[in-house]
Amino acid sequence: MNEDDARFLTLAIEQARIGRSEGGIPIGAVLASEGEALGAGRNRRIQLGSSIRHGETDALEVAGRQPAAVYRKSTMYTTLSPCDMCTGAILLYGIPRVVIGENRTFMGGEDYLRSRGVEVIVADDPECIAMMENFIAEEPELWNEDIGE
């Protein structure tokens, strides 16, 4: 990870904290390109009554429409390994790089991303791990709902 990676992962962690303080699931994400955050988001399924507003999809929504060339130079930062839906969004928009806070509590589509040429970096961040472990222990029903179980 480089300096920008650390900065944008910190911003994703802040989004996760905000989401949890709102009664939601503590997963945050940031879409960044060329040193600039295009959109920061958080899992807002609970807050918005949404079926699709995971951290990554929320960050994409906040970033708004972008030219394909922008996505191809972007990195998605996420506090948790991306689920199949978010993996699909990353691939759909041709985002070539993903920085993941942690994958101990949930392993998403990392292998599939790699098989499709996406660079995947796992930070194994202690704060990301602790946030999810605490959330899963406190709200197992919400967690299972979020991952489709």
PDB file of C-alpha atoms in Angstrom:
ATOM      1  CA  MET A   1       0.000   0.000   0.000  1.00  0.00           C
ATOM      2  CA  ASN A   2       1.138   3.517  -0.729  1.00  0.00           C
ATOM      3  CA  GLU A   3       0.349   6.842   0.943  1.00  0.00           C
ATOM      4  CA  ASP A   4      -2.832   7.401  -1.101  1.00  0.00           C
ATOM      5  CA  ASP A   5      -3.988   3.884  -0.252  1.00  0.00           C
ATOM      6  CA  ALA A   6      -3.634   4.586   3.465  1.00  0.00           C
ATOM      7  CA  ARG A   7      -5.455   7.923   3.109  1.00  0.00           C
ATOM      8  CA  PHE A   8      -8.403   6.546   1.159  1.00  0.00           C
ATOM      9  CA  LEU A   9      -8.721   3.428   3.323  1.00  0.00           C
ATOM     10  CA  THR A  10      -8.893   5.753   6.340  1.00  0.00           C
ATOM     11  CA  LEU A  11     -11.713   7.644   4.610  1.00  0.00           C
ATOM     12  CA  ALA A  12     -13.528   4.337   3.980  1.00  0.00           C
ATOM     13  CA  ILE A  13     -13.126   3.458   7.676  1.00  0.00           C
ATOM     14  CA  GLU A  14     -14.646   6.832   8.601  1.00  0.00           C
ATOM     15  CA  GLN A  15     -17.616   6.017   6.373  1.00  0.00           C
ATOM     16  CA  ALA A  16     -17.994   2.638   8.093  1.00  0.00           C
ATOM     17  CA  ARG A  17     -18.040   4.354  11.497  1.00  0.00           C
ATOM     18  CA  ILE A  18     -20.699   6.800  10.292  1.00  0.00           C
ATOM     19  CA  GLY A  19     -22.789   3.931   8.971  1.00  0.00           C
ATOM     20  CA  ARG A  20     -22.638   2.123  12.292  1.00  0.00           C
ATOM     21  CA  SER A  21     -23.536   5.313  14.199  1.00  0.00           C
ATOM     22  CA  GLU A  22     -26.640   5.563  11.978  1.00  0.00           C
ATOM     23  CA  GLY A  23     -27.698   2.045  12.995  1.00  0.00           C
ATOM     24  CA  GLY A  24     -26.362   0.455   9.834  1.00  0.00           C
ATOM     25  CA  ILE A  25     -23.714  -2.074   8.917  1.00  0.00           C
ATOM     26  CA  PRO A  26     -20.134  -0.775   9.373  1.00  0.00           C
ATOM     27  CA  ILE A  27     -18.780  -1.124   5.858  1.00  0.00           C
ATOM     28  CA  GLY A  28     -17.354   1.894   4.061  1.00  0.00           C
ATOM     29  CA  ALA A  29     -15.907   2.448   0.619  1.00  0.00           C
ATOM     30  CA  VAL A  30     -14.247   5.109  -1.491  1.00  0.00           C
ATOM     31  CA  LEU A  31     -13.826   5.327  -5.248  1.00  0.00           C
ATOM     32  CA  ALA A  32     -10.672   7.306  -6.017  1.00  0.00           C
ATOM     33  CA  SER A  33      -8.835   8.237  -9.176  1.00  0.00           C
ATOM     34  CA  GLU A  34      -5.515   9.977  -9.629  1.00  0.00           C
ATOM     35  CA  GLY A  35      -5.258  11.027  -5.976  1.00  0.00           C
ATOM     36  CA  GLU A  36      -8.823  12.356  -5.718  1.00  0.00           C
ATOM     37  CA  ALA A  37     -11.809  10.801  -3.969  1.00  0.00           C
ATOM     38  CA  LEU A  38     -14.653  10.699  -6.472  1.00  0.00           C
ATOM     39  CA  GLY A  39     -17.185   9.256  -4.065  1.00  0.00           C
ATOM     40  CA  ALA A  40     -17.271   8.020  -0.483  1.00  0.00           C
ATOM     41  CA  GLY A  41     -20.063   5.784   0.691  1.00  0.00           C
ATOM     42  CA  ARG A  42     -21.189   3.289   3.281  1.00  0.00           C
ATOM     43  CA  ASN A  43     -23.514   0.356   3.545  1.00  0.00           C
ATOM     44  CA  ARG A  44     -26.914   2.053   3.832  1.00  0.00           C
ATOM     45  CA  ARG A  45     -29.259  -0.874   3.323  1.00  0.00           C
ATOM     46  CA  ILE A  46     -30.792  -0.358   6.769  1.00  0.00           C
ATOM     47  CA  GLN A  47     -30.872   3.437   6.678  1.00  0.00           C
ATOM     48  CA  LEU A  48     -32.450   3.647   3.201  1.00  0.00           C
ATOM     49  CA  GLY A  49     -34.419   0.398   3.203  1.00  0.00           C
ATOM     50  CA  SER A  50     -32.376  -0.533   0.140  1.00  0.00           C
ATOM     51  CA  SER A  51     -31.566  -3.944  -1.244  1.00  0.00           C
ATOM     52  CA  ILE A  52     -28.397  -2.802  -3.032  1.00  0.00           C
ATOM     53  CA  ARG A  53     -26.699   0.033  -1.143  1.00  0.00           C
ATOM     54  CA  HIS A  54     -23.573  -1.738   0.014  1.00  0.00           C
ATOM     55  CA  GLY A  55     -20.476   0.356   0.687  1.00  0.00           C
ATOM     56  CA  GLU A  56     -19.068  -0.036  -2.816  1.00  0.00           C
ATOM     57  CA  THR A  57     -22.346   0.576  -4.627  1.00  0.00           C
ATOM     58  CA  ASP A  58     -23.000   3.615  -2.433  1.00  0.00           C
ATOM     59  CA  ALA A  59     -19.550   5.017  -3.258  1.00  0.00           C
ATOM     60  CA  LEU A  60     -20.281   4.503  -6.960  1.00  0.00           C
ATOM     61  CA  GLU A  61     -23.647   6.248  -6.569  1.00  0.00           C
ATOM     62  CA  VAL A  62     -22.075   9.190  -4.730  1.00  0.00           C
ATOM     63  CA  ALA A  63     -19.375   9.451  -7.431  1.00  0.00           C
ATOM     64  CA  GLY A  64     -22.101   9.797 -10.051  1.00  0.00           C
ATOM     65  CA  ARG A  65     -21.712   9.079 -13.736  1.00  0.00           C
ATOM     66  CA  GLN A  66     -18.102   8.912 -14.816  1.00  0.00           C
ATOM     67  CA  PRO A  67     -16.527   8.336 -18.219  1.00  0.00           C
ATOM     68  CA  ALA A  68     -15.232   4.802 -18.725  1.00  0.00           C
ATOM     69  CA  ALA A  69     -11.687   6.206 -18.870  1.00  0.00           C
ATOM     70  CA  VAL A  70     -12.024   7.466 -15.286  1.00  0.00           C
ATOM     71  CA  TYR A  71     -13.137   4.080 -13.966  1.00  0.00           C
ATOM     72  CA  ARG A  72     -10.205   2.423 -15.752  1.00  0.00           C
ATOM     73  CA  LYS A  73      -7.796   4.619 -13.732  1.00  0.00           C
ATOM     74  CA  SER A  74      -9.599   4.232 -10.403  1.00  0.00           C
ATOM     75  CA  THR A  75      -9.188   2.238  -7.224  1.00  0.00           C
ATOM     76  CA  MET A  76     -12.046   1.005  -5.056  1.00  0.00           C
ATOM     77  CA  TYR A  77     -11.223   1.113  -1.349  1.00  0.00           C
ATOM     78  CA  THR A  78     -13.456  -0.962   0.874  1.00  0.00           C
ATOM     79  CA  THR A  79     -13.280  -1.890   4.525  1.00  0.00           C
ATOM     80  CA  LEU A  80     -14.493  -5.448   3.819  1.00  0.00           C
ATOM     81  CA  SER A  81     -13.918  -7.963   1.033  1.00  0.00           C
ATOM     82  CA  PRO A  82     -16.501  -7.184  -1.677  1.00  0.00           C
ATOM     83  CA  CYS A  83     -19.533  -9.465  -2.017  1.00  0.00           C
ATOM     84  CA  ASP A  84     -20.556 -10.917  -5.368  1.00  0.00           C
ATOM     85  CA  MET A  85     -22.767  -7.912  -6.186  1.00  0.00           C
ATOM     86  CA  CYS A  86     -19.994  -5.411  -5.475  1.00  0.00           C
ATOM     87  CA  THR A  87     -17.435  -7.599  -7.248  1.00  0.00           C
ATOM     88  CA  GLY A  88     -19.706  -7.474 -10.283  1.00  0.00           C
ATOM     89  CA  ALA A  89     -19.943  -3.676 -10.128  1.00  0.00           C
ATOM     90  CA  ILE A  90     -16.149  -3.398  -9.939  1.00  0.00           C
ATOM     91  CA  LEU A  91     -15.831  -5.624 -13.011  1.00  0.00           C
ATOM     92  CA  LEU A  92     -18.685  -3.932 -14.881  1.00  0.00           C
ATOM     93  CA  TYR A  93     -16.985  -0.550 -14.664  1.00  0.00           C
ATOM     94  CA  GLY A  94     -13.497  -1.892 -15.342  1.00  0.00           C
ATOM     95  CA  ILE A  95     -12.022  -0.692 -12.045  1.00  0.00           C
ATOM     96  CA  PRO A  96      -8.528  -2.200 -12.173  1.00  0.00           C
ATOM     97  CA  ARG A  97      -7.568  -2.078  -8.499  1.00  0.00           C
ATOM     98  CA  VAL A  98      -9.215  -2.821  -5.156  1.00  0.00           C
ATOM     99  CA  VAL A  99      -7.785  -2.186  -1.683  1.00  0.00           C
ATOM    100  CA  ILE A 100      -9.565  -4.191   1.005  1.00  0.00           C
ATOM    101  CA  GLY A 101      -9.417  -3.389   4.703  1.00  0.00           C
ATOM    102  CA  GLU A 102      -9.987  -6.979   5.797  1.00  0.00           C
ATOM    103  CA  ASN A 103     -11.217 -10.374   4.644  1.00  0.00           C
ATOM    104  CA  ARG A 104     -11.130 -12.400   7.878  1.00  0.00           C
ATOM    105  CA  THR A 105     -14.787 -11.924   8.786  1.00  0.00           C
ATOM    106  CA  PHE A 106     -16.015 -12.278   5.188  1.00  0.00           C
ATOM    107  CA  MET A 107     -14.279 -13.457   2.026  1.00  0.00           C
ATOM    108  CA  GLY A 108     -15.922 -12.097  -1.069  1.00  0.00           C
ATOM    109  CA  GLY A 109     -15.039 -12.330  -4.742  1.00  0.00           C
ATOM    110  CA  GLU A 110     -11.324 -11.620  -4.441  1.00  0.00           C
ATOM    111  CA  ASP A 111     -10.217 -14.679  -6.408  1.00  0.00           C
ATOM    112  CA  TYR A 112     -12.685 -13.857  -9.170  1.00  0.00           C
ATOM    113  CA  LEU A 113     -11.434 -10.265  -9.309  1.00  0.00           C
ATOM    114  CA  ARG A 114      -7.854 -11.511  -9.599  1.00  0.00           C
ATOM    115  CA  SER A 115      -8.838 -14.002 -12.307  1.00  0.00           C
ATOM    116  CA  ARG A 116     -10.243 -11.071 -14.286  1.00  0.00           C
ATOM    117  CA  GLY A 117      -7.011  -9.065 -13.997  1.00  0.00           C
ATOM    118  CA  VAL A 118      -7.929  -6.797 -11.079  1.00  0.00           C
ATOM    119  CA  GLU A 119      -5.121  -6.008  -8.646  1.00  0.00           C
ATOM    120  CA  VAL A 120      -6.361  -6.895  -5.151  1.00  0.00           C
ATOM    121  CA  ILE A 121      -4.556  -5.685  -2.028  1.00  0.00           C
ATOM    122  CA  VAL A 122      -5.649  -6.804   1.432  1.00  0.00           C
ATOM    123  CA  ALA A 123      -4.504  -4.448   4.197  1.00  0.00           C
ATOM    124  CA  ASP A 124      -5.529  -6.764   7.053  1.00  0.00           C
ATOM    125  CA  ASP A 125      -6.373  -3.614   9.021  1.00  0.00           C
ATOM    126  CA  PRO A 126      -6.981  -4.241  12.753  1.00  0.00           C
ATOM    127  CA  GLU A 127      -9.676  -1.559  13.018  1.00  0.00           C
ATOM    128  CA  CYS A 128     -11.624  -2.997  10.089  1.00  0.00           C
ATOM    129  CA  ILE A 129     -11.413  -6.469  11.626  1.00  0.00           C
ATOM    130  CA  ALA A 130     -12.541  -5.245  15.060  1.00  0.00           C
ATOM    131  CA  MET A 131     -15.457  -3.241  13.627  1.00  0.00           C
ATOM    132  CA  MET A 132     -16.837  -6.255  11.788  1.00  0.00           C
ATOM    133  CA  GLU A 133     -16.201  -8.750  14.590  1.00  0.00           C
ATOM    134  CA  ASN A 134     -18.021  -6.482  17.039  1.00  0.00           C
ATOM    135  CA  PHE A 135     -20.889  -5.858  14.628  1.00  0.00           C
ATOM    136  CA  ILE A 136     -21.363  -9.554  13.820  1.00  0.00           C
ATOM    137  CA  ALA A 137     -21.400 -10.404  17.541  1.00  0.00           C
ATOM    138  CA  GLU A 138     -23.898  -7.613  18.308  1.00  0.00           C
ATOM    139  CA  GLU A 139     -26.180  -7.923  15.251  1.00  0.00           C
ATOM    140  CA  PRO A 140     -25.953 -11.438  13.775  1.00  0.00           C
ATOM    141  CA  GLU A 141     -29.403 -11.212  12.161  1.00  0.00           C
ATOM    142  CA  LEU A 142     -28.574  -7.981  10.307  1.00  0.00           C
ATOM    143  CA  TRP A 143     -25.244  -9.413   9.227  1.00  0.00           C
ATOM    144  CA  ASN A 144     -26.825 -12.576   7.865  1.00  0.00           C
ATOM    145  CA  GLU A 145     -29.421 -10.513   6.037  1.00  0.00           C
ATOM    146  CA  ASP A 146     -26.708  -8.381   4.469  1.00  0.00           C
ATOM    147  CA  ILE A 147     -24.808 -11.377   3.101  1.00  0.00           C
ATOM    148  CA  GLY A 148     -27.968 -13.141   1.965  1.00  0.00           C
ATOM    149  CA  GLU A 149     -28.153 -15.902   4.556  1.00  0.00           C
TER     150      GLU A 149
END
